Amino acid sequence: MKISVVIPVYNKEKYMDDLFQCLLSQTFEEFECILIDDGSEDKSYEIIEEYTNKDKRIKGLKIKNNGVADARNKAIDNVTGEYFSFIDSDDFV
């Protein structure tokens, strides 16, 4: 794995489909995407699980809400890429 993309998520269900469409339409395919749900109260994690079942590059984690910095740090522990980057769950890539 060359690149890992870390995406913290908190109550972003309305952005998730657009996010996945952008990520999965990239021409560079040697990446993993680690989404870490920071205790969302909406259906964000359900959407993450749906995509983890569709694409092996997608990994989903769920933690108790403790803020974006903690979510990023916990996700870093699961990175397998040579390089990693952060994006927000409401960004387009």
PDB file of C-alpha atoms in Angstrom:
ATOM      1  CA  MET A   1       0.000   0.000   0.000  1.00  0.00           C
ATOM      2  CA  LYS A   2       1.422   3.336  -1.026  1.00  0.00           C
ATOM      3  CA  ILE A   3      -0.980   5.944   0.381  1.00  0.00           C
ATOM      4  CA  SER A   4      -3.342   5.973   3.353  1.00  0.00           C
ATOM      5  CA  VAL A   5      -6.074   8.571   3.606  1.00  0.00           C
ATOM      6  CA  VAL A   6      -7.432   9.244   7.103  1.00  0.00           C
ATOM      7  CA  ILE A   7     -10.914  10.731   7.372  1.00  0.00           C
ATOM      8  CA  PRO A   8     -12.438  11.549  10.752  1.00  0.00           C
ATOM      9  CA  VAL A   9     -16.241  11.538  10.650  1.00  0.00           C
ATOM     10  CA  TYR A  10     -18.759  13.079  13.010  1.00  0.00           C
ATOM     11  CA  ASN A  11     -22.420  13.390  11.971  1.00  0.00           C
ATOM     12  CA  LYS A  12     -21.686  13.777   8.264  1.00  0.00           C
ATOM     13  CA  GLU A  13     -24.157  11.317   6.731  1.00  0.00           C
ATOM     14  CA  LYS A  14     -25.386  13.868   4.178  1.00  0.00           C
ATOM     15  CA  TYR A  15     -21.836  14.201   2.743  1.00  0.00           C
ATOM     16  CA  MET A  16     -20.782  10.552   2.808  1.00  0.00           C
ATOM     17  CA  ASP A  17     -22.041   9.397  -0.599  1.00  0.00           C
ATOM     18  CA  ASP A  18     -20.370  12.335  -2.340  1.00  0.00           C
ATOM     19  CA  LEU A  19     -17.165  11.682  -0.423  1.00  0.00           C
ATOM     20  CA  PHE A  20     -17.073   8.032  -1.481  1.00  0.00           C
ATOM     21  CA  GLN A  21     -17.874   8.870  -5.091  1.00  0.00           C
ATOM     22  CA  CYS A  22     -14.870  11.216  -5.184  1.00  0.00           C
ATOM     23  CA  LEU A  23     -12.533   8.764  -3.475  1.00  0.00           C
ATOM     24  CA  LEU A  24     -13.490   5.698  -5.441  1.00  0.00           C
ATOM     25  CA  SER A  25     -13.361   7.446  -8.804  1.00  0.00           C
ATOM     26  CA  GLN A  26      -9.654   8.271  -8.456  1.00  0.00           C
ATOM     27  CA  THR A  27      -7.464   6.813 -11.182  1.00  0.00           C
ATOM     28  CA  PHE A  28      -4.721   6.012  -8.663  1.00  0.00           C
ATOM     29  CA  GLU A  29      -5.953   2.854  -6.984  1.00  0.00           C
ATOM     30  CA  GLU A  30      -3.093   1.899  -4.658  1.00  0.00           C
ATOM     31  CA  PHE A  31      -4.521   3.522  -1.540  1.00  0.00           C
ATOM     32  CA  GLU A  32      -6.453   2.714   1.571  1.00  0.00           C
ATOM     33  CA  CYS A  33      -9.042   4.932   3.151  1.00  0.00           C
ATOM     34  CA  ILE A  34      -9.447   4.798   6.916  1.00  0.00           C
ATOM     35  CA  LEU A  35     -12.659   6.411   8.123  1.00  0.00           C
ATOM     36  CA  ILE A  36     -12.934   6.825  11.852  1.00  0.00           C
ATOM     37  CA  ASP A  37     -16.359   7.613  13.249  1.00  0.00           C
ATOM     38  CA  ASP A  38     -15.997   9.824  16.300  1.00  0.00           C
ATOM     39  CA  GLY A  39     -19.233   8.800  18.016  1.00  0.00           C
ATOM     40  CA  SER A  40     -21.668  10.069  15.384  1.00  0.00           C
ATOM     41  CA  GLU A  41     -25.323  10.236  16.334  1.00  0.00           C
ATOM     42  CA  ASP A  42     -26.583   9.947  12.751  1.00  0.00           C
ATOM     43  CA  LYS A  43     -26.145   7.146  10.191  1.00  0.00           C
ATOM     44  CA  SER A  44     -22.541   8.000   9.297  1.00  0.00           C
ATOM     45  CA  TYR A  45     -21.113   4.726  10.594  1.00  0.00           C
ATOM     46  CA  GLU A  46     -23.786   2.663   8.854  1.00  0.00           C
ATOM     47  CA  ILE A  47     -22.764   4.294   5.570  1.00  0.00           C
ATOM     48  CA  ILE A  48     -19.094   3.608   6.321  1.00  0.00           C
ATOM     49  CA  GLU A  49     -19.904  -0.064   6.942  1.00  0.00           C
ATOM     50  CA  GLU A  50     -21.820  -0.227   3.678  1.00  0.00           C
ATOM     51  CA  TYR A  51     -18.768   0.968   1.751  1.00  0.00           C
ATOM     52  CA  THR A  52     -16.329  -1.266   3.646  1.00  0.00           C
ATOM     53  CA  ASN A  53     -18.367  -4.198   2.351  1.00  0.00           C
ATOM     54  CA  LYS A  54     -18.182  -2.872  -1.228  1.00  0.00           C
ATOM     55  CA  ASP A  55     -14.491  -1.982  -1.476  1.00  0.00           C
ATOM     56  CA  LYS A  56     -11.517  -3.609   0.262  1.00  0.00           C
ATOM     57  CA  ARG A  57      -9.613  -0.281   0.260  1.00  0.00           C
ATOM     58  CA  ILE A  58     -12.119   1.178   2.731  1.00  0.00           C
ATOM     59  CA  LYS A  59     -11.614   0.544   6.453  1.00  0.00           C
ATOM     60  CA  GLY A  60     -14.017   1.764   9.108  1.00  0.00           C
ATOM     61  CA  LEU A  61     -13.376   2.356  12.776  1.00  0.00           C
ATOM     62  CA  LYS A  62     -15.714   3.597  15.473  1.00  0.00           C
ATOM     63  CA  ILE A  63     -14.689   5.287  18.707  1.00  0.00           C
ATOM     64  CA  LYS A  64     -16.341   7.174  21.536  1.00  0.00           C
ATOM     65  CA  ASN A  65     -16.653  10.886  20.805  1.00  0.00           C
ATOM     66  CA  ASN A  66     -13.495  12.606  21.941  1.00  0.00           C
ATOM     67  CA  GLY A  67     -12.794  15.156  19.218  1.00  0.00           C
ATOM     68  CA  VAL A  68     -11.167  15.240  15.818  1.00  0.00           C
ATOM     69  CA  ALA A  69      -7.561  15.233  17.095  1.00  0.00           C
ATOM     70  CA  ASP A  70      -8.118  12.026  19.071  1.00  0.00           C
ATOM     71  CA  ALA A  71      -9.891  10.431  16.100  1.00  0.00           C
ATOM     72  CA  ARG A  72      -6.981  11.255  13.802  1.00  0.00           C
ATOM     73  CA  ASN A  73      -4.445   9.905  16.279  1.00  0.00           C
ATOM     74  CA  LYS A  74      -6.341   6.633  16.697  1.00  0.00           C
ATOM     75  CA  ALA A  75      -6.641   6.267  12.926  1.00  0.00           C
ATOM     76  CA  ILE A  76      -2.890   6.769  12.491  1.00  0.00           C
ATOM     77  CA  ASP A  77      -2.371   3.581  14.520  1.00  0.00           C
ATOM     78  CA  ASN A  78      -4.099   1.692  11.681  1.00  0.00           C
ATOM     79  CA  VAL A  79      -2.299   3.250   8.720  1.00  0.00           C
ATOM     80  CA  THR A  80      -0.424   0.780   6.506  1.00  0.00           C
ATOM     81  CA  GLY A  81       0.600   3.119   3.683  1.00  0.00           C
ATOM     82  CA  GLU A  82       4.066   4.484   3.121  1.00  0.00           C
ATOM     83  CA  TYR A  83       2.545   7.975   3.162  1.00  0.00           C
ATOM     84  CA  PHE A  84      -0.655   9.242   4.737  1.00  0.00           C
ATOM     85  CA  SER A  85      -2.845  12.281   4.508  1.00  0.00           C
ATOM     86  CA  PHE A  86      -5.878  13.692   6.260  1.00  0.00           C
ATOM     87  CA  ILE A  87      -9.028  14.957   4.601  1.00  0.00           C
ATOM     88  CA  ASP A  88     -12.301  16.046   6.124  1.00  0.00           C
ATOM     89  CA  SER A  89     -15.479  14.067   5.572  1.00  0.00           C
ATOM     90  CA  ASP A  90     -17.170  16.978   3.810  1.00  0.00           C
ATOM     91  CA  ASP A  91     -14.273  17.572   1.375  1.00  0.00           C
ATOM     92  CA  PHE A  92     -14.079  16.648  -2.277  1.00  0.00           C
ATOM     93  CA  VAL A  93     -10.834  15.121  -3.507  1.00  0.00           C
TER      94      VAL A  93
END
